Coordinates of C-alpha atoms in Angstrom, one line a residue:
X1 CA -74.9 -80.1 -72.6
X2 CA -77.8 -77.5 -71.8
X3 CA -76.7 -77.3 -68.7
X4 CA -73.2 -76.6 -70.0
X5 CA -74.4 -74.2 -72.5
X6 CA -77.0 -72.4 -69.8
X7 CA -73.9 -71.9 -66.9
X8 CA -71.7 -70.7 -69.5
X9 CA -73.0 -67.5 -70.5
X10 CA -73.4 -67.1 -66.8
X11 CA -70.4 -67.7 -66.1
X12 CA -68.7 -65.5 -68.7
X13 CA -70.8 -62.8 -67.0
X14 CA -69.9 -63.5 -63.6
X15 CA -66.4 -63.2 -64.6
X16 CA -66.8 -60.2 -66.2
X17 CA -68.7 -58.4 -63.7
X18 CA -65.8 -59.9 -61.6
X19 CA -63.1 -58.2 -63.5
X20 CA -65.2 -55.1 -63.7
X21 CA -65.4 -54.8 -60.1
X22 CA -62.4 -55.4 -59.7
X23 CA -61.0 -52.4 -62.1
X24 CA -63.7 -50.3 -60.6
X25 CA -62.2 -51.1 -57.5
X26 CA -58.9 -50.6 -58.1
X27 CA -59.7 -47.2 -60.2
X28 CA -61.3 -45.7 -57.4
X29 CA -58.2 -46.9 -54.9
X30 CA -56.1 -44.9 -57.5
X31 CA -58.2 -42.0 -57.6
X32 CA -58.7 -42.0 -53.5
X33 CA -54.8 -42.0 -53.4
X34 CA -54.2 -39.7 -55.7
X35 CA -56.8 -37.5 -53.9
X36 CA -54.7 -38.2 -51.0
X37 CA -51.2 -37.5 -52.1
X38 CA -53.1 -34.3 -53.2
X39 CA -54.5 -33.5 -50.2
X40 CA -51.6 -33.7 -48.3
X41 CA -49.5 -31.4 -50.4
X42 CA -52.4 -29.1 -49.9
X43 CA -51.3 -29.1 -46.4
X44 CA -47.8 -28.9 -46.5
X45 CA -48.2 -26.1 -49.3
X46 CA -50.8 -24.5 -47.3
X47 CA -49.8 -20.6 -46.2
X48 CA -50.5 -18.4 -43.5
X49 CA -53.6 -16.9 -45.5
X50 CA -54.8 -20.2 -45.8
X51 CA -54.8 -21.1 -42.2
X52 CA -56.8 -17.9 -41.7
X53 CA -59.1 -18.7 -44.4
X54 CA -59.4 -22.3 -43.1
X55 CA -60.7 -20.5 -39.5
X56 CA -63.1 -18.3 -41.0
X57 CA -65.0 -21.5 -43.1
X58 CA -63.8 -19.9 -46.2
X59 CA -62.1 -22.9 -48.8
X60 CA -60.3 -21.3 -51.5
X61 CA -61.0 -21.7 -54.9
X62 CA -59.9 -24.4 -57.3
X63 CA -58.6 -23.5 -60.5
X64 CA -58.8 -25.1 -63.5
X65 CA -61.5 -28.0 -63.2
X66 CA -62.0 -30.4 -65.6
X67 CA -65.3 -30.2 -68.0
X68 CA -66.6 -33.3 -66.7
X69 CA -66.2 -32.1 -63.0
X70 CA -68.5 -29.0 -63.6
X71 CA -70.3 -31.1 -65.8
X72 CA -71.2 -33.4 -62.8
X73 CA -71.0 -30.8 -60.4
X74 CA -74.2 -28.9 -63.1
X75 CA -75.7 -32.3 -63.3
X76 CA -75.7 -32.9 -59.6
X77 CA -77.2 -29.3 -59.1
X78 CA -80.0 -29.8 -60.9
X79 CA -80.7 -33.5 -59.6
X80 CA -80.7 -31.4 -55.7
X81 CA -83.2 -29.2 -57.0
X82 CA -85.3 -31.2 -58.3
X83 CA -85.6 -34.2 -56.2
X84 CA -84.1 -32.6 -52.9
X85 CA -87.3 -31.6 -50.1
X86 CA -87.6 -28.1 -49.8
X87 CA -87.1 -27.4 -46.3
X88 CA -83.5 -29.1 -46.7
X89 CA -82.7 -26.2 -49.2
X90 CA -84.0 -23.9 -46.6
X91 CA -81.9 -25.4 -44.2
X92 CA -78.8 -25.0 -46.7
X93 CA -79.6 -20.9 -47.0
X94 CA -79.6 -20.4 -43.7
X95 CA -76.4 -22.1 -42.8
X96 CA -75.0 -20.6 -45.8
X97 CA -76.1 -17.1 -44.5
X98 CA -75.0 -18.0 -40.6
X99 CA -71.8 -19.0 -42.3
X100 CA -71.5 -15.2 -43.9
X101 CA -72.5 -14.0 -40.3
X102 CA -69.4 -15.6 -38.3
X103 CA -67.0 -14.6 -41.2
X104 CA -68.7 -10.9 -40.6
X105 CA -68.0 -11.4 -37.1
X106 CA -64.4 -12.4 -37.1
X107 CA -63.5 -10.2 -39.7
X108 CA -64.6 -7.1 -38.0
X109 CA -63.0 -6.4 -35.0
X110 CA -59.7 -7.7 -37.0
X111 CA -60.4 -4.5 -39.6
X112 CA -61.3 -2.4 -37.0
X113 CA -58.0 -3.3 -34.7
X114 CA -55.7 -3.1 -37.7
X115 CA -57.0 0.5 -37.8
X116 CA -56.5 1.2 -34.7
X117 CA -53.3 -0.1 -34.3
X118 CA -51.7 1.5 -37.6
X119 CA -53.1 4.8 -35.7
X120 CA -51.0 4.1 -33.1
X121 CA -48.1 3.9 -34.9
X122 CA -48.1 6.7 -36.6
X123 CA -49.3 8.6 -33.3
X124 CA -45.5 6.6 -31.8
X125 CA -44.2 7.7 -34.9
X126 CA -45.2 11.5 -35.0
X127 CA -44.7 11.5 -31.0
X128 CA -41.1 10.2 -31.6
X129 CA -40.4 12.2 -34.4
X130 CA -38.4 14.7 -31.6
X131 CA -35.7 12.2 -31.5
X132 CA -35.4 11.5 -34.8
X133 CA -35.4 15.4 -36.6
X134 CA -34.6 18.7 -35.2
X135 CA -38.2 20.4 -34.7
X136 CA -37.4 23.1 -32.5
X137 CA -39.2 26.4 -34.4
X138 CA -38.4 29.0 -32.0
X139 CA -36.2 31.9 -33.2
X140 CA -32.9 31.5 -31.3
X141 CA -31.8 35.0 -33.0
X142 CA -30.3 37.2 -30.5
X143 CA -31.0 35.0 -27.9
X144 CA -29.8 37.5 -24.6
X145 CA -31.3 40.3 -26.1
X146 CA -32.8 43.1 -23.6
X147 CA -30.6 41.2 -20.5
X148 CA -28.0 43.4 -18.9
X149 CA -24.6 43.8 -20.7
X150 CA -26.1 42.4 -23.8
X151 CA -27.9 44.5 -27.0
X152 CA -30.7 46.1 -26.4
X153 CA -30.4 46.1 -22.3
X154 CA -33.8 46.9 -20.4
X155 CA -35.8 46.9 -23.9
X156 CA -36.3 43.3 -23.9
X157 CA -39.8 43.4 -21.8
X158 CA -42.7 45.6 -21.8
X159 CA -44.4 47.3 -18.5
X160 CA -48.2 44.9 -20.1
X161 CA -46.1 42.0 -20.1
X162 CA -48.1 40.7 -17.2
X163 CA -51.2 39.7 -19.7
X164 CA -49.8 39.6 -22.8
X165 CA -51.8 37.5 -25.5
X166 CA -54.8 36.9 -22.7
X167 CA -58.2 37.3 -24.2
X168 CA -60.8 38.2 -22.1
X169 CA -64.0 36.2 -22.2
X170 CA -67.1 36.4 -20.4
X171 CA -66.7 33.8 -17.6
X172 CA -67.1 34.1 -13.9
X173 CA -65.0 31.6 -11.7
X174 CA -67.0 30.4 -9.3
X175 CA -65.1 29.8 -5.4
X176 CA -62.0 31.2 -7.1
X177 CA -60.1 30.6 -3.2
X178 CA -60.3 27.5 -4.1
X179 CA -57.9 27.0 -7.4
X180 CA -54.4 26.2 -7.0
X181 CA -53.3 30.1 -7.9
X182 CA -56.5 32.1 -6.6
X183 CA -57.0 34.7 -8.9
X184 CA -54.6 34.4 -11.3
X185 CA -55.4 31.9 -12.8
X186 CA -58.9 33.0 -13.7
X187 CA -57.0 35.8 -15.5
X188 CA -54.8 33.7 -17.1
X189 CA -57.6 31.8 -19.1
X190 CA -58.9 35.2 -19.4
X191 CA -61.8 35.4 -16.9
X192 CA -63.8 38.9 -16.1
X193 CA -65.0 37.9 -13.3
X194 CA -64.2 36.0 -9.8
X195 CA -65.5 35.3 -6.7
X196 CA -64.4 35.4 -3.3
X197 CA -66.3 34.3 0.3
X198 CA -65.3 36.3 3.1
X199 CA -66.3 35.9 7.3
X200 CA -65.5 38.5 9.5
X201 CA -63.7 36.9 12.7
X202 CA -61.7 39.2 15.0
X203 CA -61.6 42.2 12.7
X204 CA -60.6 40.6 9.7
X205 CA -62.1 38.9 6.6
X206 CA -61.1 35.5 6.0
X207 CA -61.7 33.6 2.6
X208 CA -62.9 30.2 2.3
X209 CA -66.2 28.1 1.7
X210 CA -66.8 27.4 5.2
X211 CA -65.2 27.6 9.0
X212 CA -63.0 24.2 8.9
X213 CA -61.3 26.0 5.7
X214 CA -60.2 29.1 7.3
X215 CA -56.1 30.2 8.0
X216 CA -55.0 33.2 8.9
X217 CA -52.9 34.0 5.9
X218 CA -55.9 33.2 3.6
X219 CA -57.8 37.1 3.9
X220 CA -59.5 39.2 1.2
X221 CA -56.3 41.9 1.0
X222 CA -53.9 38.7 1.0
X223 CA -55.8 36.7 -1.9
X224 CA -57.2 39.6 -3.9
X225 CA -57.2 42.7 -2.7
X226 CA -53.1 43.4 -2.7
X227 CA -52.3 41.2 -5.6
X228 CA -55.0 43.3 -7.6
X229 CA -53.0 46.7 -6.3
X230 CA -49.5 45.2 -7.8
X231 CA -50.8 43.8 -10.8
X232 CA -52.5 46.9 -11.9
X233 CA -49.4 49.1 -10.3
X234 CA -47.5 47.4 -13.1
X235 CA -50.0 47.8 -16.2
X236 CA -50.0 51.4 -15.2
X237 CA -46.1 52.2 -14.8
X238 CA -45.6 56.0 -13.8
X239 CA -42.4 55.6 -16.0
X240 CA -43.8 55.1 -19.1
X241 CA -45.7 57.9 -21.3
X242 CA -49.2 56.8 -19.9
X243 CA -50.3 60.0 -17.6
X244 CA -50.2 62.0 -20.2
X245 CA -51.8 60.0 -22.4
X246 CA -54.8 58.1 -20.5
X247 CA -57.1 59.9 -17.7
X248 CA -58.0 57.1 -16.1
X249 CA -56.4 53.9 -15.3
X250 CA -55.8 50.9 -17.7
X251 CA -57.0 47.7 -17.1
X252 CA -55.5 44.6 -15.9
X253 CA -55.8 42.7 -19.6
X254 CA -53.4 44.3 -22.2
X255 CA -55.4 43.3 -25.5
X256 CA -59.0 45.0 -23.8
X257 CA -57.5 47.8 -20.9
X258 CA -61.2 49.0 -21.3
X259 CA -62.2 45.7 -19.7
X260 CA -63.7 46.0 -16.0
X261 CA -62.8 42.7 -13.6
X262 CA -65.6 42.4 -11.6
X263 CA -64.6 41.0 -7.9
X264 CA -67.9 39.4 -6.4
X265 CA -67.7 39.1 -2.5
X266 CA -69.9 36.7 -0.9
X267 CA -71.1 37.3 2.5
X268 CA -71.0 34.6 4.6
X269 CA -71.5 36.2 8.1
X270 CA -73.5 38.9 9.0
X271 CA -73.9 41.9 6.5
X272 CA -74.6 44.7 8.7
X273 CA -71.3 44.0 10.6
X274 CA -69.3 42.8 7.5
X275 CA -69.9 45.7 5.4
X276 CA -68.0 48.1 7.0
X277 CA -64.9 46.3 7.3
X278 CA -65.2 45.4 3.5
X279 CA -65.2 49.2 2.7
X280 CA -62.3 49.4 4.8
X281 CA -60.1 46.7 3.1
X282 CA -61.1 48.2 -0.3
X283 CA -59.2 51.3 0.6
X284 CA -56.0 50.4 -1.3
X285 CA -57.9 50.2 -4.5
X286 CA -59.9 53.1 -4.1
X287 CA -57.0 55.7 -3.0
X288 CA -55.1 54.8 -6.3
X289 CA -58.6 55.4 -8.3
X290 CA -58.9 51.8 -9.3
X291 CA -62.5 50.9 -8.4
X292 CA -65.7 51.8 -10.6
X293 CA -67.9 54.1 -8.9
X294 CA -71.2 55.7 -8.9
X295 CA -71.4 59.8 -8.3
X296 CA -74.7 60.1 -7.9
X297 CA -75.5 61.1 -11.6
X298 CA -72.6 59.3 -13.8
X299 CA -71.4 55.9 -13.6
X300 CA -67.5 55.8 -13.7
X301 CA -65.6 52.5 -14.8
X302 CA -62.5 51.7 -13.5
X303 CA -60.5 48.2 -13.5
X304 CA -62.3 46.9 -10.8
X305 CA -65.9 46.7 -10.0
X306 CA -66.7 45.6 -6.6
X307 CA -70.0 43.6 -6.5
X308 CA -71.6 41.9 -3.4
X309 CA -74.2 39.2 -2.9
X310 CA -74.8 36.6 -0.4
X311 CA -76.1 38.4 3.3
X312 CA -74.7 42.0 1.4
X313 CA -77.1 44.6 3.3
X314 CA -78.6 46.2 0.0
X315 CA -79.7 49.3 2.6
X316 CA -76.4 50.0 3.1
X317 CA -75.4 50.1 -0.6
X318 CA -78.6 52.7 -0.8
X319 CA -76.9 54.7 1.5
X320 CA -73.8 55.5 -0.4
X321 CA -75.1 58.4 -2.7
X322 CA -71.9 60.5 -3.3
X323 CA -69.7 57.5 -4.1
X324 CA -70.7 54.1 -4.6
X325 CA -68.5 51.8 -5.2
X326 CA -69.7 48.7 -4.2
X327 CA -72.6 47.3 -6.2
X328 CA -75.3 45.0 -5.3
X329 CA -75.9 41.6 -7.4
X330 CA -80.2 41.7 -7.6
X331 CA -82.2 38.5 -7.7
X332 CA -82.8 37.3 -11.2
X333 CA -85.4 35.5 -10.2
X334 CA -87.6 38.3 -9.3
X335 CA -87.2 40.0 -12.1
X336 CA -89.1 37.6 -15.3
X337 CA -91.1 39.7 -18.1
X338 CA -93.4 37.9 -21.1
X339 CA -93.0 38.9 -24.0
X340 CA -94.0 42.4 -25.3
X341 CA -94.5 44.3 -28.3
X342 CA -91.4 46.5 -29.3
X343 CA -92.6 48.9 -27.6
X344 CA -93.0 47.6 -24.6
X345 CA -94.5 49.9 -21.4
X346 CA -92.1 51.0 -18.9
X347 CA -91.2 49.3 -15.9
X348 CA -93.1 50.2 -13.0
X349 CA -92.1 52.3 -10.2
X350 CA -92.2 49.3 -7.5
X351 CA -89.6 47.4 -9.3
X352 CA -87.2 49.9 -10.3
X353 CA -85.5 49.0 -7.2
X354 CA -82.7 47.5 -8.5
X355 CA -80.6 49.4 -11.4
X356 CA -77.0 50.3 -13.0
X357 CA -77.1 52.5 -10.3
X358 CA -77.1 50.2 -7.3
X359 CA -77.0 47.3 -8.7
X360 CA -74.2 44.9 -11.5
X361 CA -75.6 41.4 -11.4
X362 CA -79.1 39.7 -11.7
X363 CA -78.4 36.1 -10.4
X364 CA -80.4 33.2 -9.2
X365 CA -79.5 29.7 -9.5
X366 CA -80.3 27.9 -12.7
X367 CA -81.6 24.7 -11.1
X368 CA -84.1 26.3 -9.0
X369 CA -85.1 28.6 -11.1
X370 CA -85.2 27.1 -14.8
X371 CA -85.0 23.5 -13.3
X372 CA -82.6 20.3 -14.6
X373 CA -82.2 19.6 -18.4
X374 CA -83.2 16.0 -18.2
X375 CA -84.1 15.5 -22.0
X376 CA -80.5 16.9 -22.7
X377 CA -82.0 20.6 -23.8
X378 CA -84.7 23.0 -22.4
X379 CA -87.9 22.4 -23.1
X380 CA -90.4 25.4 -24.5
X381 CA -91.2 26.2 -21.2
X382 CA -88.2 26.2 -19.6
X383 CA -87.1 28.4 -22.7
X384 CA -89.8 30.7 -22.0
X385 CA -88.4 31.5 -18.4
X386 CA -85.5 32.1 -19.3
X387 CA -85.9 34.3 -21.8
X388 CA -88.3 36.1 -19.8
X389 CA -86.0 36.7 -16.9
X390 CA -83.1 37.6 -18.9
X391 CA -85.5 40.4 -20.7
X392 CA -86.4 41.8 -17.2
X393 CA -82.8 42.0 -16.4
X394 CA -81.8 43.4 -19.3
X395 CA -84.6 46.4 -19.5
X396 CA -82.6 47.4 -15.9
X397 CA -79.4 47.3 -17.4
X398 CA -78.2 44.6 -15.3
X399 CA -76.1 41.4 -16.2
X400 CA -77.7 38.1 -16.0
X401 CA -75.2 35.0 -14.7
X402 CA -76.9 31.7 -13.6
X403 CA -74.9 29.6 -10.9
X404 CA -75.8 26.0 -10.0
X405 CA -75.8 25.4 -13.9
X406 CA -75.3 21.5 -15.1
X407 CA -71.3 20.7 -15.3
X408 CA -71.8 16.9 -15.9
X409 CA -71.3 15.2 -18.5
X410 CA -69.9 18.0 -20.2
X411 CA -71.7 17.8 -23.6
X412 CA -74.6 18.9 -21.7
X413 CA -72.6 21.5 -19.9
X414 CA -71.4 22.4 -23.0
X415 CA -74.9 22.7 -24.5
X416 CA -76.3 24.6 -22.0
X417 CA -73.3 27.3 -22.1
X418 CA -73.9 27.6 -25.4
X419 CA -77.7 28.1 -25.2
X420 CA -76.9 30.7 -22.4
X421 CA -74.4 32.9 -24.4
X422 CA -77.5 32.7 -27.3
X423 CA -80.2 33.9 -25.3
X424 CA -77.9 36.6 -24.0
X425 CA -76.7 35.4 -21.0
X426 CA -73.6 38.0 -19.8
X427 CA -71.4 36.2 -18.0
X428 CA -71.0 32.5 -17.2
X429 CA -70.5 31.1 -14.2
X430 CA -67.9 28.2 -14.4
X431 CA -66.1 25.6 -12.4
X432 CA -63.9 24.5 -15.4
X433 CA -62.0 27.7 -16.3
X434 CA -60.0 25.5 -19.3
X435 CA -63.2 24.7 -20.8
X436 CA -64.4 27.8 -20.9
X437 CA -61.4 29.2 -22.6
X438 CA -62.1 26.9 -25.2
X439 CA -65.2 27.8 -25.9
X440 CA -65.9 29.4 -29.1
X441 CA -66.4 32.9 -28.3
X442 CA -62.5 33.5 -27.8
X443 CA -59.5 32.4 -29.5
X444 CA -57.0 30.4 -27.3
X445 CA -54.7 31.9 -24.3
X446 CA -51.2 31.7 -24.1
X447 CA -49.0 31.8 -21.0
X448 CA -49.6 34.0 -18.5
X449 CA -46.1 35.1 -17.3

């Protein structure tokens, strides 16, 4: 009987933790296949955004919780907090943060190549936009007008067509021989100045940087010295109303026919014997009064001023005292002042030796002489030098160019054109006549023909 009456509430507890656990159970096998179903539509329902979401670690939001959850989810919170070691906490910042740092890197590069890419399609879009519209803007009006048996025959062109629209600037090309249309194209980008090497080889003066680049059509009248005659034959047409207009000639560039092109002639063989035959192959220039010359007391210009350099005997230019016109270019290097109050003593005697008078040019290479830009700018000192050369060579009346200047990368080239031009440089001396043209002491050329 106590037996009976001891295993019975026992029993009756038994079963009821049996049918508990049992409910229990089957309560959370409803739930996990509920959770299941769930899931899965979750997949099937799940969109492209989602996928990419999925792959960067970021779970979208669930809407509309139930109380309880966030309940749980506050409860279970503060039970982390407060019973959770603190290191594991650390642990959960920084994978939380390394998790923000992966979705930073992923994300990136996909901004940055959407941006790219919708650049590209509107550059395909604006490049194509020929095909698409008609966006031809020149004036088709009259379209034969000034050709022969049409309105306006012979009226159509002008006798300064030849540099219409070209700016000059001042830029020296440097081995002109060697560009694909020797001198012409340093006046198409507007160029003041070019340079030609000559050797004197059976009686005649061959251009070209050295012996292996010599031909016999390649001479100083065939590069230079004829084309120079035609061009300037044309900006000064005996048929139009210009002799009795203009005493002296007009220049070769049609918006500045004050401007002097300066022809540089490098010696490469021996001066003594090279000099007369130069003053010989001038000759066409000189008879038609095209060369700027010295008289003794005045200082004529003309379109073209001859200057020399290289073995050039500078004796020989001394000894032309009626009518020079073939000027030296002086060492710059040799010529460096300090600074001086503003009214400054005069030059001595000693190195008035080279003048406006014998002299155009005050050159020296820039490397050598000023030395390499390696911290991307001059330093103070190398400021000073240059500013005291170009002083020296100014207080003679000479120009200062610099050859051997830095042409790569072309920032720095850039740079240390424009530092040049500042400190009063005259004339550049370039390689890259399409970068000088751009440069922004001109406005732009347009064709040269």
């Amino acid at each position: 009987m106590e037996s009976r009456l001891e295993a019975g509430p026992r029993a009756e507890y038994s079963n009821v933790d049996v049918n508990l656990s049992d409910n229990d159970t089957s309560t959370h096998d409803g739930q996990y296949n509920e959770f299941a179903s769930f899931q899965q539509g979750q997949r099937h329902r799940r969109t492209i955004v989602g996928r990419i979401r999925a792959l960067l670690g970021m779970s979208p939001r669930r809407r509309g919780k139930a109380e309880g959850d966030v309940l749980d989810a506050r409860s279970d919170g503060l039970l982390k907090k407060r019973y959770e070691p603190a290191w594991n906490v650390r642990r959960e910042k920084k994978t939380s943060a390394f998790g923000w740092l992966v979705r930073v890197v992923w994300v990136l590069p996909l901004v940055l190549l959407s941006i790219f890419g919708i650049l590209h399609l509107l550059q395909v879009f604006i490049g194509s936009a020929r095909l698409l519209w008609d966006l031809n803007t020149t004036d088709a009006f009259l379209p034969d007008f000034g050709t022969p048996g049409h309105i306006g025959a012979g009226l159509a062109n002008y006798p300064t067509d030849a540099t219409r629209n070209v700016q000059p600037i001042p830029c020296h090309s440097h081995n002109d021989y060697w560009r694909r249309v020797p001198l012409f194209e340093a006046i198409h980008y507007g160029c003041t100045s070019v340079e030609a090497d000559v050797w004197k080889f059976d009686e005649e003066l061959f251009v070209g940087h050295d012996t292996a680049s010599l031909t016999r059509n390649r001479t100083l009248q065939s590069l230079y010295v004829n084309p120079l005659v035609d061009l300037l034959d044309r900006m000064n047409d005996p048929t139009t109303l210009l002799p009795s207009i203009r005493t002296t000639p007009r220049g070769i560039f049609d918006e500045a026919p004050e401007q002097s092109l300066v022809l540089l002639i490098d010696f490469k063989t021996n001066g003594a014997e090279t000099f007369p035959l130069v003053l010989q192959h001038l000759e066409p220039l000189r008879a038609k009064d095209y060369l700027t010359y010295h008289d003794g007391t005045i200082l004529h210009s003309r379109p073209i001023t001859i200057a020399v350099t290289g073995n050039a005997p500078f004796d020989l230019i001394l000894n032309m005292t009626t009518h020079r016109d073939v000027f030296f270019d002086a060492p710059l290097s040799a010529m460096f002042e300090p600074p001086s109050p503003l009214f400054a003593a005069p030059i001595p005697t000693n190195e008035q030796k080279y003048n406006t008078t014998n002299s155009l040019y005050a050159s020296v290479s820039f490397t050598h002489a000023i030395g390499f830009p390696w911290r991307g700018r001059l330093s103070s000192s190398q400021l000073h030098l240059l500013r005291g050369q170009i002083r020296g060579a100014h207080r003679r009346g000479l120009k200062v160019r610099y050859w051997d200047t830095p042409g790569w990368p072309v920032n720095l080239r850039d740079a240390i054109w424009g530092v040049l031009m500042e400190e009063g440089v005259d004339v550049l001396n370039v390689d890259d006549l399409r970068g000088a043209a751009v440069g922004d002491w001109r406005r732009r050329v347009h064709g040269f023909w």
